Each structure stands twice: as C-alpha cells, then as structure tokens.
PDB file of N, CA and C in Angstrom:
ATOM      1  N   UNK A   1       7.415  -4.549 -10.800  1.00  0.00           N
ATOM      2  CA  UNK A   1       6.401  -3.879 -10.003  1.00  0.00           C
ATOM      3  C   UNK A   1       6.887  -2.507  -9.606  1.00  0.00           C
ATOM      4  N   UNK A   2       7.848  -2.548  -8.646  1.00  0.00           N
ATOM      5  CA  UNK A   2       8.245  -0.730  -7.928  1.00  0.00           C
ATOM      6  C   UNK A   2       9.038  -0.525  -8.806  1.00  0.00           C
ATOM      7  N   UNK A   3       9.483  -1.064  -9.998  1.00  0.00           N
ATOM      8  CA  UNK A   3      10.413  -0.621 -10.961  1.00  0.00           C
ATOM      9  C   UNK A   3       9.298   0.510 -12.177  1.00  0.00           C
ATOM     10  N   UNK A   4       7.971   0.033 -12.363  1.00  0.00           N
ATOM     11  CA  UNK A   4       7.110   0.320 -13.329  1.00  0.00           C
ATOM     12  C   UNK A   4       6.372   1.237 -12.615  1.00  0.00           C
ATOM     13  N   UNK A   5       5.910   1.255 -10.858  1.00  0.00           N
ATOM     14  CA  UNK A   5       5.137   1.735 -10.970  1.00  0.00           C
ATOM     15  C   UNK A   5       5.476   3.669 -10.418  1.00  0.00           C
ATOM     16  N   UNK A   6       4.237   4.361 -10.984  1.00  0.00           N
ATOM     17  CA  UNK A   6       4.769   5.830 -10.219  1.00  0.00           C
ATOM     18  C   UNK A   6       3.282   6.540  -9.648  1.00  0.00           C
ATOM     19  N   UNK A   7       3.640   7.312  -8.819  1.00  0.00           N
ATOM     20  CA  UNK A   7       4.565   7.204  -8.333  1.00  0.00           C
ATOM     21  C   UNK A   7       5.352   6.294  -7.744  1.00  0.00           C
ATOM     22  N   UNK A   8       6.509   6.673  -6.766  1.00  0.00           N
ATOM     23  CA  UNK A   8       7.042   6.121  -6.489  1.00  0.00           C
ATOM     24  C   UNK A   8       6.595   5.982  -5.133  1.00  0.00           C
ATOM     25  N   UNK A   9       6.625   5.189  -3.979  1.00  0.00           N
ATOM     26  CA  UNK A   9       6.219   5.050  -3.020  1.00  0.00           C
ATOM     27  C   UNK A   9       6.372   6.345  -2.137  1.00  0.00           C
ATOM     28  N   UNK A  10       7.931   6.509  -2.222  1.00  0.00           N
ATOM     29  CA  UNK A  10       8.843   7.836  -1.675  1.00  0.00           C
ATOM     30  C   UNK A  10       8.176   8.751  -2.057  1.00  0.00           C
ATOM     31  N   UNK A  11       7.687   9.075  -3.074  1.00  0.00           N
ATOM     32  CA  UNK A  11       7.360  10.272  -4.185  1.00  0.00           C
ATOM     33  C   UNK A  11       6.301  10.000  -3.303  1.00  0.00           C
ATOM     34  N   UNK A  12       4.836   9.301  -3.116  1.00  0.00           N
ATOM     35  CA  UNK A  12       3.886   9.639  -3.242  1.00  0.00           C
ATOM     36  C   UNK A  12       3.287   9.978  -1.759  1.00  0.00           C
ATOM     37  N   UNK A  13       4.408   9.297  -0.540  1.00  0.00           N
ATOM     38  CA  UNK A  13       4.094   9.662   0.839  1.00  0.00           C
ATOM     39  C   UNK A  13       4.989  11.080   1.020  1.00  0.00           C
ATOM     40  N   UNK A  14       5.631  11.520   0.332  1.00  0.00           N
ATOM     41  CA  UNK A  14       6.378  13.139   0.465  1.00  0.00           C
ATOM     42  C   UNK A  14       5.062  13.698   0.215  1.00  0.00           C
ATOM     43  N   UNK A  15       3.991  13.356  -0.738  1.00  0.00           N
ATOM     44  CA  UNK A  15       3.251  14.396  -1.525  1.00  0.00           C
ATOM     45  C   UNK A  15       2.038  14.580  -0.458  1.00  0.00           C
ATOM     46  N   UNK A  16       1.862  13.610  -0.460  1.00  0.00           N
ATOM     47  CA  UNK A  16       0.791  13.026   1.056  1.00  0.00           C
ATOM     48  C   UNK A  16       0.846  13.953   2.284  1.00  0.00           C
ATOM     49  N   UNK A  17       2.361  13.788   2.622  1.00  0.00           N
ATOM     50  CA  UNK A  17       3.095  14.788   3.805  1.00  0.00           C
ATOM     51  C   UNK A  17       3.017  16.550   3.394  1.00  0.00           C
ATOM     52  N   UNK A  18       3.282  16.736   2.485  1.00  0.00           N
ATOM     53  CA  UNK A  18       2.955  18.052   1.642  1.00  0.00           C
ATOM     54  C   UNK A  18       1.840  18.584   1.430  1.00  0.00           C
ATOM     55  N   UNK A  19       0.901  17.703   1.521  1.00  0.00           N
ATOM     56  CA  UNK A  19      -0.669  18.151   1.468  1.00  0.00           C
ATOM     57  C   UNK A  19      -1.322  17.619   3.166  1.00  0.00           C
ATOM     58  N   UNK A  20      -0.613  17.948   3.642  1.00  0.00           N
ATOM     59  CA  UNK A  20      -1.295  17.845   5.227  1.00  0.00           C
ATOM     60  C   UNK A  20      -1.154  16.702   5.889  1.00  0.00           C
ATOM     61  N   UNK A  21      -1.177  15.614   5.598  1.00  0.00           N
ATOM     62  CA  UNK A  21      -1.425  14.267   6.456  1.00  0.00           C
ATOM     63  C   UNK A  21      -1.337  13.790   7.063  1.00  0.00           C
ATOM     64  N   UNK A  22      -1.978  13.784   8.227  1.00  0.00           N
ATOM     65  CA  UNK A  22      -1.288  13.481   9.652  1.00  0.00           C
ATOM     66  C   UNK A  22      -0.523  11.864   9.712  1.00  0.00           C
ATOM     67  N   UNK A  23      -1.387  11.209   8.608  1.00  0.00           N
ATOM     68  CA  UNK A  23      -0.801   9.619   8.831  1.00  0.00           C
ATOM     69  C   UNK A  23      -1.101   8.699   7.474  1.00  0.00           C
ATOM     70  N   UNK A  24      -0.226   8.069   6.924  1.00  0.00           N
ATOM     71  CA  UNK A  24      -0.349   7.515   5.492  1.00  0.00           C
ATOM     72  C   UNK A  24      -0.936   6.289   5.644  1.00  0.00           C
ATOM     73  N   UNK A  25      -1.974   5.984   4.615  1.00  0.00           N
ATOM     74  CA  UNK A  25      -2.579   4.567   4.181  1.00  0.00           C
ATOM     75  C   UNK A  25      -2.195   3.787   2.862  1.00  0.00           C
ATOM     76  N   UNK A  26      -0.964   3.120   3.557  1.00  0.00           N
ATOM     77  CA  UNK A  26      -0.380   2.436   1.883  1.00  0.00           C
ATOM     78  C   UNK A  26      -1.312   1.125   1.421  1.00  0.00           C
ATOM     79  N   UNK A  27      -2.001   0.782   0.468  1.00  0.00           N
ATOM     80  CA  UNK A  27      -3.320   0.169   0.439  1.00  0.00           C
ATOM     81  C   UNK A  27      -2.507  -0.096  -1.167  1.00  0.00           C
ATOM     82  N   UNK A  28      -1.870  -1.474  -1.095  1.00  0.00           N
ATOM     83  CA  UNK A  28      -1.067  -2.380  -2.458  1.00  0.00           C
ATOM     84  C   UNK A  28      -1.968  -2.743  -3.126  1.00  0.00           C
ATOM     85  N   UNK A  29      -2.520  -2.713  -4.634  1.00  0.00           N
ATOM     86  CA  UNK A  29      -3.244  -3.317  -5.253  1.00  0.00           C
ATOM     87  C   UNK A  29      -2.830  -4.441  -5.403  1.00  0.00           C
ATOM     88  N   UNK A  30      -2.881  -5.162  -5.046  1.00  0.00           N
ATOM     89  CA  UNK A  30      -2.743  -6.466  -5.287  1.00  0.00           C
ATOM     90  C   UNK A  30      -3.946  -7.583  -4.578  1.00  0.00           C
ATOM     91  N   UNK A  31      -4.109  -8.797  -5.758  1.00  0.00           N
ATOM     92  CA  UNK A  31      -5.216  -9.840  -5.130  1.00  0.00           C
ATOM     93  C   UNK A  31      -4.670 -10.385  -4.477  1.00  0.00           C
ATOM     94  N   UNK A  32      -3.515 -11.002  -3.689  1.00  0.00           N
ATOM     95  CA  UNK A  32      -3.034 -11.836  -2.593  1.00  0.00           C
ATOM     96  C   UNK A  32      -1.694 -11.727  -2.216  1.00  0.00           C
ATOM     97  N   UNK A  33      -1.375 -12.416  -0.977  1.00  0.00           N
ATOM     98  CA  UNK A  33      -0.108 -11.547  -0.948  1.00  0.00           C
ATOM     99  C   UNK A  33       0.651 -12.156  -1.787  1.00  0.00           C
ATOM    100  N   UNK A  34       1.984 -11.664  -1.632  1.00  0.00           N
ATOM    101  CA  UNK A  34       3.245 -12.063  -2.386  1.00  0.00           C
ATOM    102  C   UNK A  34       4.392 -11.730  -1.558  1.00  0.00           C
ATOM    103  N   UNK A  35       5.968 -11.784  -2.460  1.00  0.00           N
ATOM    104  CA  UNK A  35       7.124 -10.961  -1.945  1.00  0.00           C
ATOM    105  C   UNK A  35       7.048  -9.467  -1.747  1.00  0.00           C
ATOM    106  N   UNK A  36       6.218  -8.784  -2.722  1.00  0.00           N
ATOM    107  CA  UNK A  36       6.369  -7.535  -3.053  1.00  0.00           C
ATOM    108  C   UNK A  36       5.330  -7.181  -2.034  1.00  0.00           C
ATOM    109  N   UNK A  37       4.594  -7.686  -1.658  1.00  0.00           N
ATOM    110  CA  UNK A  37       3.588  -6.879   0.003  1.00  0.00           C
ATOM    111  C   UNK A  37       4.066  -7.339   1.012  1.00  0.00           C
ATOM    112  N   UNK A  38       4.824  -8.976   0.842  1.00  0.00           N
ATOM    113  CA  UNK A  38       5.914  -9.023   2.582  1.00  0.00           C
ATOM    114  C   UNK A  38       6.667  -8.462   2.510  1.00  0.00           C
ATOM    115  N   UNK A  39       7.432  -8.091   1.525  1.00  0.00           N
ATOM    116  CA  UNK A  39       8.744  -7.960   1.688  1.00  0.00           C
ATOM    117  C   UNK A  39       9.004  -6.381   1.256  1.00  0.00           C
ATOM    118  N   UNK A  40       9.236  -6.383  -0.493  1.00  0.00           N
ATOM    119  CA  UNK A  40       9.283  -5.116  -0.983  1.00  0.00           C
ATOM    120  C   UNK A  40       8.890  -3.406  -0.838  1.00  0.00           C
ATOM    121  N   UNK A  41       7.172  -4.153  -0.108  1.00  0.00           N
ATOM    122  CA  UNK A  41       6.590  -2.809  -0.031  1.00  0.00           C
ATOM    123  C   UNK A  41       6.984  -2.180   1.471  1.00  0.00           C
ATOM    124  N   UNK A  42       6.967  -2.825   2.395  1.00  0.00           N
ATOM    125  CA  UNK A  42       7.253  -2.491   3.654  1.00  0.00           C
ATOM    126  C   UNK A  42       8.673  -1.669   3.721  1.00  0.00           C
ATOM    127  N   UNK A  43       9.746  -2.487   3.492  1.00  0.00           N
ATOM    128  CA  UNK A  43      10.615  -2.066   3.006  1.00  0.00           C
ATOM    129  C   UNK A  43      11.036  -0.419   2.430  1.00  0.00           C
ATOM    130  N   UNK A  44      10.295  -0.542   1.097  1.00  0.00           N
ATOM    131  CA  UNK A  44      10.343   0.728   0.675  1.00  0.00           C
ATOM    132  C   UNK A  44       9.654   1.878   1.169  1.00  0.00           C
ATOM    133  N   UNK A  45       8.365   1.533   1.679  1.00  0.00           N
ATOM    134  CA  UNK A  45       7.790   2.225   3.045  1.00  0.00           C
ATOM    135  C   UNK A  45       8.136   3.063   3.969  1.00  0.00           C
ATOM    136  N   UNK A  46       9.191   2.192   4.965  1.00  0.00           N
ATOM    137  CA  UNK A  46       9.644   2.404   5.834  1.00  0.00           C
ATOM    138  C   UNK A  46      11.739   3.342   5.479  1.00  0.00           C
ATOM    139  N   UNK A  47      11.773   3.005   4.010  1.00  0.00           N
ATOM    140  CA  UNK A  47      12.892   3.984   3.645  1.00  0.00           C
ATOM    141  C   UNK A  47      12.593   5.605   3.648  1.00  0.00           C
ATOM    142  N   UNK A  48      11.423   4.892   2.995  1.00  0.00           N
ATOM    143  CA  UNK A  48       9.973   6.560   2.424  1.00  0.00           C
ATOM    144  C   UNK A  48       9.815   7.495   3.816  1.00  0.00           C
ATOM    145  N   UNK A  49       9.633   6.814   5.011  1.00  0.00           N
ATOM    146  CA  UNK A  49       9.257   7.315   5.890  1.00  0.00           C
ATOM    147  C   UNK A  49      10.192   8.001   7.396  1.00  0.00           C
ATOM    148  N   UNK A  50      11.420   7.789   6.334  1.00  0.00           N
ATOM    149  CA  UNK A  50      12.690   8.368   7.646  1.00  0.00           C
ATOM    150  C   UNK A  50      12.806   9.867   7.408  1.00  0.00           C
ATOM    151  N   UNK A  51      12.220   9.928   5.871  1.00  0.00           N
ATOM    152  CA  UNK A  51      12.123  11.642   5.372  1.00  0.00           C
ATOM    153  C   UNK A  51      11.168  12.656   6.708  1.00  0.00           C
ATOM    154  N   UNK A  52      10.242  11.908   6.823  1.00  0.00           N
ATOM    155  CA  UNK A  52       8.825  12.384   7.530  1.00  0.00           C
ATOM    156  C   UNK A  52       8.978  11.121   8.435  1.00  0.00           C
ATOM    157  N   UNK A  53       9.147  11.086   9.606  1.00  0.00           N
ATOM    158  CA  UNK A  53       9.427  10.149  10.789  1.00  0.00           C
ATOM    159  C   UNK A  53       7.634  10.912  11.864  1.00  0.00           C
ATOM    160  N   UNK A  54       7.794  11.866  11.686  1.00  0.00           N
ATOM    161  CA  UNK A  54       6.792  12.477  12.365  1.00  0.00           C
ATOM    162  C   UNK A  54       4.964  11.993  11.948  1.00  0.00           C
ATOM    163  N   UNK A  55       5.309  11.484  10.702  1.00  0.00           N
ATOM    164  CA  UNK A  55       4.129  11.053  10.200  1.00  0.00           C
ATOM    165  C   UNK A  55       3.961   9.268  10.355  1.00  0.00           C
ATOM    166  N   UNK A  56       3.091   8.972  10.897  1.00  0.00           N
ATOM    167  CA  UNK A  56       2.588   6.775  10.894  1.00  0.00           C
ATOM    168  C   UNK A  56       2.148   6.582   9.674  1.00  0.00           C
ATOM    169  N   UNK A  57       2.465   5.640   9.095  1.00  0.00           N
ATOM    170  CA  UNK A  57       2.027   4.536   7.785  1.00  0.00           C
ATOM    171  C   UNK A  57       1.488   3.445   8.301  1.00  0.00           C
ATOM    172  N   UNK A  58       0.350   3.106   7.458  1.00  0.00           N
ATOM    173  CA  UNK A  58       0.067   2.012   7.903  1.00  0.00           C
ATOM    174  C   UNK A  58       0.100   1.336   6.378  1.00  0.00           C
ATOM    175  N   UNK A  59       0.131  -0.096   6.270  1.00  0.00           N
ATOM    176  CA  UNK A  59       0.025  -1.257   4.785  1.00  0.00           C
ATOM    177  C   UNK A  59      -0.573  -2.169   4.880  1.00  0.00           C
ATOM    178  N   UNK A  60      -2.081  -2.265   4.071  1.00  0.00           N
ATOM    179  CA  UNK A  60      -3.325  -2.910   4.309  1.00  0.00           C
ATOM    180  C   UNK A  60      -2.636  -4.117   3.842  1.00  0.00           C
ATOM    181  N   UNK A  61      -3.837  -5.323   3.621  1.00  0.00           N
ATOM    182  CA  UNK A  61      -3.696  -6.352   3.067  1.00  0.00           C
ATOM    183  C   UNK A  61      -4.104  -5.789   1.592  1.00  0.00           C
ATOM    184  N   UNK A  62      -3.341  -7.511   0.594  1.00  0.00           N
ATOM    185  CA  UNK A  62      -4.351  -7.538  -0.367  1.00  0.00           C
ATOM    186  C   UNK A  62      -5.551  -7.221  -0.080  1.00  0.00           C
ATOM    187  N   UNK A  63      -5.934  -6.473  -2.227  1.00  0.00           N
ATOM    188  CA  UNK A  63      -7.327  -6.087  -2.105  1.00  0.00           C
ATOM    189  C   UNK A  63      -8.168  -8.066  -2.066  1.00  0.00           C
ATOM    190  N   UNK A  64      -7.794  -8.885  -2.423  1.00  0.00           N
ATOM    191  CA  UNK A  64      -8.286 -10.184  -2.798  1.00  0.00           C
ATOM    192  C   UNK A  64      -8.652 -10.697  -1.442  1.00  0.00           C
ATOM    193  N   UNK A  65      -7.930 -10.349  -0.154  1.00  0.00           N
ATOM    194  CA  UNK A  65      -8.232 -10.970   1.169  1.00  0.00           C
ATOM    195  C   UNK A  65      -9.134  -9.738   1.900  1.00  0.00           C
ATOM    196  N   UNK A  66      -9.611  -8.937   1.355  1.00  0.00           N
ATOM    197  CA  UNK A  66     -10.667  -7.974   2.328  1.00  0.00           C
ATOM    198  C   UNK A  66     -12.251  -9.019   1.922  1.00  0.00           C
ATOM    199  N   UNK A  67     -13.211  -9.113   2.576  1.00  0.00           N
ATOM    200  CA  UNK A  67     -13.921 -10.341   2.671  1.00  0.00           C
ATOM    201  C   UNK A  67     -15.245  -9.473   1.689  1.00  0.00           C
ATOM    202  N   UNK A  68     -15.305  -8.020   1.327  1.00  0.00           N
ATOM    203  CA  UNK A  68     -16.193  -7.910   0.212  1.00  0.00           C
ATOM    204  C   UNK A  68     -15.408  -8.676  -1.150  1.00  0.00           C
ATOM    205  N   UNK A  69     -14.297  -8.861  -1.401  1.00  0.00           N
ATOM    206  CA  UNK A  69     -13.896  -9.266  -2.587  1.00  0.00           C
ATOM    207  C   UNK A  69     -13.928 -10.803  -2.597  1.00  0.00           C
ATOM    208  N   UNK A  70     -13.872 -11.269  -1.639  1.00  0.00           N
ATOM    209  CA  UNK A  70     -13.938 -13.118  -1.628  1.00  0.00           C
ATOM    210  C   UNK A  70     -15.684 -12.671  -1.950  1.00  0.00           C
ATOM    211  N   UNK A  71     -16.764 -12.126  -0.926  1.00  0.00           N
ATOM    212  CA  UNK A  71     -17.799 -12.256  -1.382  1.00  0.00           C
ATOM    213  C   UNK A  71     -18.646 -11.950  -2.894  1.00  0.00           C
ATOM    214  N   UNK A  72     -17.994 -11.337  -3.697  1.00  0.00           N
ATOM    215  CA  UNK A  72     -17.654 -10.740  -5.035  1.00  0.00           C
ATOM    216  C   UNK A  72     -17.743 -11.785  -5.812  1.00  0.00           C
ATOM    217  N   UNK A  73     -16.671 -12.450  -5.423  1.00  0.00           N
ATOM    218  CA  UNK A  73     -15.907 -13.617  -6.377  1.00  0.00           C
ATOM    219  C   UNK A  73     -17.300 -15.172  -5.943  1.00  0.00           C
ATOM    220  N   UNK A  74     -17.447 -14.724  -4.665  1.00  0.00           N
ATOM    221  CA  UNK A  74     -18.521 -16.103  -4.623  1.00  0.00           C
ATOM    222  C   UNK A  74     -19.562 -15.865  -5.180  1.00  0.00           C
ATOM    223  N   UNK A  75     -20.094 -14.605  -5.421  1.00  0.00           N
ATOM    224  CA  UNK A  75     -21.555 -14.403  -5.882  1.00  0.00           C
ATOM    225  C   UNK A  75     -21.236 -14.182  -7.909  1.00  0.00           C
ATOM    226  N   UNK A  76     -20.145 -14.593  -7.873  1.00  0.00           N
ATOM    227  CA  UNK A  76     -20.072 -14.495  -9.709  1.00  0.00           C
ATOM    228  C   UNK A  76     -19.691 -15.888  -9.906  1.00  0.00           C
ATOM    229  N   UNK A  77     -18.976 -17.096  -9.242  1.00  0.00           N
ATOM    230  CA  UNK A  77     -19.483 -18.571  -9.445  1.00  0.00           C
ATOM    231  C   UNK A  77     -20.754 -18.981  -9.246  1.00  0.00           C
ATOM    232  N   UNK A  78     -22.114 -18.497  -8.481  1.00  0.00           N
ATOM    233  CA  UNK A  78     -23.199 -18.857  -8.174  1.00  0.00           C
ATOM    234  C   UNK A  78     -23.834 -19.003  -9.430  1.00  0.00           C
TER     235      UNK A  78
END
C-alpha cells in the first residue's frame, strides 16, 4: 500500500501546506477499515505533520462505512 502509493503521504501534505492550507483532509480510499487506516496511515500522518505542526489533519473513515456507500451497495442487491 504506502510502499506503491504516490504521492507519498509526506509529499502530498508538504504540497497541500505549499498551496495555502490552513488544515489537511486525509480521506484513505479504502472500503473498510484495516491495519493500514488504524495503524499505518495515522502514523505516517502524524510523521508528515511535525514538518508543518502549525497546520491540523484530520483521517476520515473508510470510503465503505460513509452511509451513501452502504446505501449504494443496498440499492444494487434490490
């Protein structure tokens, strides 16, 4: 996963911070959680964010637990 993907988390909240941002929305594609949204992403997040301490992050849920996507998924078994 953070091995493949780019940017890089670091990379992409510097760029964020570089183009104005008062406050980052890290928003994981992913359908449910896992290690890599308890564990990994926070993690690397919060390494990302000692650069720019002045700036808040926040890290949504899975996209699979926001309740338009359960409703998605129920209206395509119907």
């Amino acid at each position: 996963m953070k091995e493949l993907a780019e940017p890089t988390i670091k990379e992409a909240l510097g760029k964020c911070v570089q183009q104005g941002a008062s406050r980052v929305i890290v928003s994981p594609y992913f359908l449910s959680p896992g290690r890599h949204w308890k564990q990994d992403i926070p993690s690397l997040a919060s390494e990302a964010s000692k650069e720019h301490s002045s700036v808040p992050y926040i890290i949504t849920a899975p996209l699979g637990l926001h309740e338009l996507m359960v409703d998605r998924n129920v209206e395509k078994e119907v």
